[in-house]
mmCIF file of C-alpha atoms and ligand atoms in Angstrom:
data_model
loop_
_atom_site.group_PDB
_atom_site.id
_atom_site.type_symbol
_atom_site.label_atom_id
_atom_site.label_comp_id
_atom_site.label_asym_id
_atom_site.label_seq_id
_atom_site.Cartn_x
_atom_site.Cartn_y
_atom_site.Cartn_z
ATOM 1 C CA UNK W 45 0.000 0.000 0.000
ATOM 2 C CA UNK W 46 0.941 3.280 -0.611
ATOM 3 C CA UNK W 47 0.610 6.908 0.499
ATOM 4 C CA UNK W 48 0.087 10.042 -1.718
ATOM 5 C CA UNK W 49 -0.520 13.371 -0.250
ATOM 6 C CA UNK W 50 -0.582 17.007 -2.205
ATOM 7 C CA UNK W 51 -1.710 20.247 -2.493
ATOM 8 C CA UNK W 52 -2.616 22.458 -5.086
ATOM 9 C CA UNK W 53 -4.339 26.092 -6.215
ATOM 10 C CA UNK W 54 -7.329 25.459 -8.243
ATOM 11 C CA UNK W 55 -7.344 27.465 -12.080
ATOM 12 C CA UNK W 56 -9.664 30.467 -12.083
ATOM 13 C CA UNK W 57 -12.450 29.057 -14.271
ATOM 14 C CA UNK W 58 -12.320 25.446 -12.265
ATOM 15 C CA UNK W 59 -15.115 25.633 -9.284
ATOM 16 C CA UNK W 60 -17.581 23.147 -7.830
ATOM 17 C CA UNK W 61 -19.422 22.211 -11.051
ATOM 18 C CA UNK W 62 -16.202 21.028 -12.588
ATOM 19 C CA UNK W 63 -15.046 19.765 -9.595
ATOM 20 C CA UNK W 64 -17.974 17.567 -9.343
ATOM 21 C CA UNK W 65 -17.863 16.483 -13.123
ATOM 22 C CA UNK W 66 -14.403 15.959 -13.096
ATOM 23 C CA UNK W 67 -14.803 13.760 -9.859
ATOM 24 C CA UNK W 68 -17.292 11.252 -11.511
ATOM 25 C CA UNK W 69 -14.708 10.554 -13.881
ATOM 26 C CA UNK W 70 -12.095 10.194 -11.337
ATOM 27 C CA UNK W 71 -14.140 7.929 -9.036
ATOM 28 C CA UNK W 72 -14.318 5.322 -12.275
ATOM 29 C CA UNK W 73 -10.745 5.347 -13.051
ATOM 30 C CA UNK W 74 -10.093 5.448 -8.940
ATOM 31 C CA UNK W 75 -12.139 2.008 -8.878
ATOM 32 C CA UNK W 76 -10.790 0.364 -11.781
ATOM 33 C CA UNK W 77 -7.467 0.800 -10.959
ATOM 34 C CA UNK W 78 -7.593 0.073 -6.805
ATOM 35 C CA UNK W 79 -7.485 3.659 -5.817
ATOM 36 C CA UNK W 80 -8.891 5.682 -2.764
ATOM 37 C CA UNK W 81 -8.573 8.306 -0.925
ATOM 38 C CA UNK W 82 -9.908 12.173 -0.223
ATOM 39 C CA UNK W 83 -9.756 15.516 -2.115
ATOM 40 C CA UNK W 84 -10.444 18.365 0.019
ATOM 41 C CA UNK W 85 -11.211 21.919 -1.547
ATOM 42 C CA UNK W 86 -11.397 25.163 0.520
ATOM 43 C CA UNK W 87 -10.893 28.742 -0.476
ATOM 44 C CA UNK W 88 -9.968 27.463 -4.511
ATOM 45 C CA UNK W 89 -7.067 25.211 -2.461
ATOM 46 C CA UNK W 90 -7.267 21.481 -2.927
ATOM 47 C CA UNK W 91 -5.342 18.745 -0.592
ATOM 48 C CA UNK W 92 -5.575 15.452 -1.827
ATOM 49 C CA UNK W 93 -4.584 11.953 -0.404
ATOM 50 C CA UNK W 94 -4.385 9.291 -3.036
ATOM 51 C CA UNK W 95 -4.279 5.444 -1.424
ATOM 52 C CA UNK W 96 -3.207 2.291 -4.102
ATOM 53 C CA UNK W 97 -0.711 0.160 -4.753
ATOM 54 C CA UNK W 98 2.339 2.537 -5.600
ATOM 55 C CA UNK W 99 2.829 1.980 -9.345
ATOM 56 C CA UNK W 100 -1.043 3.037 -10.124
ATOM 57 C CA UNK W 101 -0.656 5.995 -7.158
ATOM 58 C CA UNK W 102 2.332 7.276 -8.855
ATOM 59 C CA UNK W 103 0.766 6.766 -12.749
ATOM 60 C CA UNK W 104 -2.578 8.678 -11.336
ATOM 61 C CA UNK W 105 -0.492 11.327 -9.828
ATOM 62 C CA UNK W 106 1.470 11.697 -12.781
ATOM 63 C CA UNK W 107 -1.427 12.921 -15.030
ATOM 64 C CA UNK W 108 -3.230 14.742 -11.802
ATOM 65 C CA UNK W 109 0.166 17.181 -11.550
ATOM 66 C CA UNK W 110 -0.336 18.189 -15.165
ATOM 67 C CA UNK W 111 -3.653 18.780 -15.475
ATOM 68 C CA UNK W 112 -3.868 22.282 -16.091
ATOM 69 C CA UNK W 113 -7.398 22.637 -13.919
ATOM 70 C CA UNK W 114 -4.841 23.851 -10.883
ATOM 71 C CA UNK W 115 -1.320 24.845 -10.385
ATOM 72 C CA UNK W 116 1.358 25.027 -7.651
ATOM 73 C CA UNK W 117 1.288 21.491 -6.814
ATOM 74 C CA UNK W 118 3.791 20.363 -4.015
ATOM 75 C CA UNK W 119 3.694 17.215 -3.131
ATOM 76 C CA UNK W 120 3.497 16.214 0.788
ATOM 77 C CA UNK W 121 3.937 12.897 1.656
ATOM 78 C CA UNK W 122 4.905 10.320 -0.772
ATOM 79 C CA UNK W 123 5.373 6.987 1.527
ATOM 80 C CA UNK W 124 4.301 2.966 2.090
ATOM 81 C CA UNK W 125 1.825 2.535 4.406
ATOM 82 C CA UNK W 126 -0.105 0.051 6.156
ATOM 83 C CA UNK W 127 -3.229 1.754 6.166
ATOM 84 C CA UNK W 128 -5.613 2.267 3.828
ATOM 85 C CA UNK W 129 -8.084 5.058 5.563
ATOM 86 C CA UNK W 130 -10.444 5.784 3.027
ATOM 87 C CA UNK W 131 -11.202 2.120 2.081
ATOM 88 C CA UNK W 132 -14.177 2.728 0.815
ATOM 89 C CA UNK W 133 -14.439 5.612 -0.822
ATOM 90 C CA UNK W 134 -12.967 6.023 -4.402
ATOM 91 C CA UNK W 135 -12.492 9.649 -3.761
ATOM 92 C CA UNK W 136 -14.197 11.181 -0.770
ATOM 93 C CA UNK W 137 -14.687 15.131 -1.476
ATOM 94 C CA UNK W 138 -14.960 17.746 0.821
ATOM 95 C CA UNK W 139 -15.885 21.440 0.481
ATOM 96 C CA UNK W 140 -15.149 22.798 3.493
ATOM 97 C CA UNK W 141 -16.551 26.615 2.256
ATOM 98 C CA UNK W 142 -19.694 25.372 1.051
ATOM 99 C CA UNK W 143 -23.198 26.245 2.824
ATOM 100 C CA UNK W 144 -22.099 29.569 4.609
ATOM 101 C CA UNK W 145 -20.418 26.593 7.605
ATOM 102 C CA UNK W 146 -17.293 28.307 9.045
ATOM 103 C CA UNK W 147 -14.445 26.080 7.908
ATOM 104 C CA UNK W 148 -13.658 25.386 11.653
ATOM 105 C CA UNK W 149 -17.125 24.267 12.335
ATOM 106 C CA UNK W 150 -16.925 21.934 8.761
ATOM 107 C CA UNK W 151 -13.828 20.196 10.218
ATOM 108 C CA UNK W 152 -15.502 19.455 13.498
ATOM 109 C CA UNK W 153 -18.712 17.890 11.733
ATOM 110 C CA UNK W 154 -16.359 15.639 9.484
ATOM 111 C CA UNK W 155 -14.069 14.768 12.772
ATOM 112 C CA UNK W 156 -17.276 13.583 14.285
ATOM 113 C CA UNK W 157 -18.166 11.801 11.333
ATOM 114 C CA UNK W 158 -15.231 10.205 10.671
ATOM 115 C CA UNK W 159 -14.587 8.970 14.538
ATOM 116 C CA UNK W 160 -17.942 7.144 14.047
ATOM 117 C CA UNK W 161 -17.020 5.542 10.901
ATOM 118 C CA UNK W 162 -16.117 1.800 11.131
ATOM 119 C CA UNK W 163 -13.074 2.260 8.971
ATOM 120 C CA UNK W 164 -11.508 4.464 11.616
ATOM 121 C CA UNK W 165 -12.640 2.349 14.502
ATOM 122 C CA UNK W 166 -9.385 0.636 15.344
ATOM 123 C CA UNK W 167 -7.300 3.801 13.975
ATOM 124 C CA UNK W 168 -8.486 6.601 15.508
ATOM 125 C CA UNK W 169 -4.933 8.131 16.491
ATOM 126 C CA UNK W 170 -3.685 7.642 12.911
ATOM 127 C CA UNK W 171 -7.334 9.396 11.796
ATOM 128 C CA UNK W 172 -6.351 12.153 14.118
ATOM 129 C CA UNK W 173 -3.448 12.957 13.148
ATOM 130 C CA UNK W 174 -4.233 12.672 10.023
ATOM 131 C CA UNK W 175 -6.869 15.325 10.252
ATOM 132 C CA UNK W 176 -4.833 17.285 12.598
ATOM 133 C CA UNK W 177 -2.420 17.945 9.415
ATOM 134 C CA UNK W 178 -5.114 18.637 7.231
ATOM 135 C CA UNK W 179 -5.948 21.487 9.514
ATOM 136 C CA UNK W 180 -2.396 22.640 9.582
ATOM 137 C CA UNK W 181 -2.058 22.607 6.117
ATOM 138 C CA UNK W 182 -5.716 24.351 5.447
ATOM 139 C CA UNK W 183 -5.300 27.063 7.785
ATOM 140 C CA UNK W 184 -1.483 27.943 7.127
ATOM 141 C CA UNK W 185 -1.968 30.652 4.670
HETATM 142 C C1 FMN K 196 -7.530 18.427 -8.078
HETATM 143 C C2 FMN K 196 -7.655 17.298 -9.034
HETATM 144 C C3 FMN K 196 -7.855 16.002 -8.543
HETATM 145 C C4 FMN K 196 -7.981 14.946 -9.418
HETATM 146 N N1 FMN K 196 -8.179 13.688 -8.918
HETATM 147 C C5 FMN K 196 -8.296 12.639 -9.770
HETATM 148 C C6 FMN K 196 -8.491 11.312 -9.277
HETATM 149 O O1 FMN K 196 -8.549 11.039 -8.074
HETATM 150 N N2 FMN K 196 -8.624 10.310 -10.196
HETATM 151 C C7 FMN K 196 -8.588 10.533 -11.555
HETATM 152 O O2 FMN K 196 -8.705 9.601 -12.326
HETATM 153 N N3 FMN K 196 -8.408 11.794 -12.022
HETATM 154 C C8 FMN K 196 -8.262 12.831 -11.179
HETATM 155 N N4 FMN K 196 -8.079 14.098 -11.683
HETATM 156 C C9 FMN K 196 -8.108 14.274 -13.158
HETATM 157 C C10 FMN K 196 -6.760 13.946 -13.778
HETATM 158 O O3 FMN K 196 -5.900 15.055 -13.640
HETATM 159 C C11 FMN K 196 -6.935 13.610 -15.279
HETATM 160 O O4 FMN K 196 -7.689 14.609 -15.906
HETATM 161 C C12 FMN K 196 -7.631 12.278 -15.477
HETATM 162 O O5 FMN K 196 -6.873 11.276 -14.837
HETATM 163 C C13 FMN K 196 -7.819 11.920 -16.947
HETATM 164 O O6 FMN K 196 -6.580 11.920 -17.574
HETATM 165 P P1 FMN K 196 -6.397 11.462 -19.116
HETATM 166 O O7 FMN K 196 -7.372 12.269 -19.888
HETATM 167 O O8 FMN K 196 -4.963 11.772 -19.425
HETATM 168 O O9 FMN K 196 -6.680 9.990 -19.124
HETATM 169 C C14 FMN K 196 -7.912 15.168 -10.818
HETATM 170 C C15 FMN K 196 -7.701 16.466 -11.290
HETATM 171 C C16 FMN K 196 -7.572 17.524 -10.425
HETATM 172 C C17 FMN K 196 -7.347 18.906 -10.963
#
């Protein structure tokens, strides 16, 4: 198993109805080819964790870093790992601005949600910390 992690500036003209139509695409490929993970999207910045066996993560990220739909990607974590969070989920996507929701108040709701979930049950501290970076990175700039 293996780890992606990046982030990245969305284009001007890309917002949520792209996002979404460009995510039913990516949740076919993402199943066909043994990939999860999470994209999360918050003031026209995207984080994304992409979970697979390393040869398809790396291929997928390959053609994700050039697609011209966003820009300044840096990539955060690029590891093996024993865990597959997002098992089920070919790409769970979060807008974090959406609704008028503060973003701190969206993080708490998907904490909660997520601590419930079965496929954290037995990994909460790695779910933590997980989410405890994803805050770092969301609210460093
Ligand atoms: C922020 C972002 C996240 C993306 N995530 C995925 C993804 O998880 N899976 C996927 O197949 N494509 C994803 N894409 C789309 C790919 O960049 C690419 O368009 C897609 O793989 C089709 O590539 P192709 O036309 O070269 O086959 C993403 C694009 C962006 C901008």
């Amino acid at each position: 198993m293996h780890s992606l992690v990046y982030r990245s500036v969305a284009s001007d003209s890309f917002e949520l109805p792209e996002i979404y139509s460009m995510l039913s695409n990516a949740k076919e490929y993402n199943t066909e080819h043994g990939i999860t993970g999470c994209l999360l999207y918050h003031n026209s910045h995207f984080l994304q964790l992409l979970e697979g066996e390393k040869q398809e993560v790396e291929q997928l990220f390959k053609k994700i870093r050039h697609d011209p739909r966003h820009h300044d990607v840096v990539l955060i974590e690029n590891e093996d790992s024993e865990v597959r969070l997002f098992n089920e989920w070919s790409m769970a996507f979060h807008d974090y601005g959406q609704n008028g929701l503060s973003a701190h108040h969206k993080l708490r709701q998907i904490d909660k949600f997520l601590s419930k979930s079965n496929v954290f049950s037995k990994k909460s501290s790695a779910t933590l910390e997980f989410f405890s970076n994803v805050k770092d990175i969301l609210f460093a700039y």
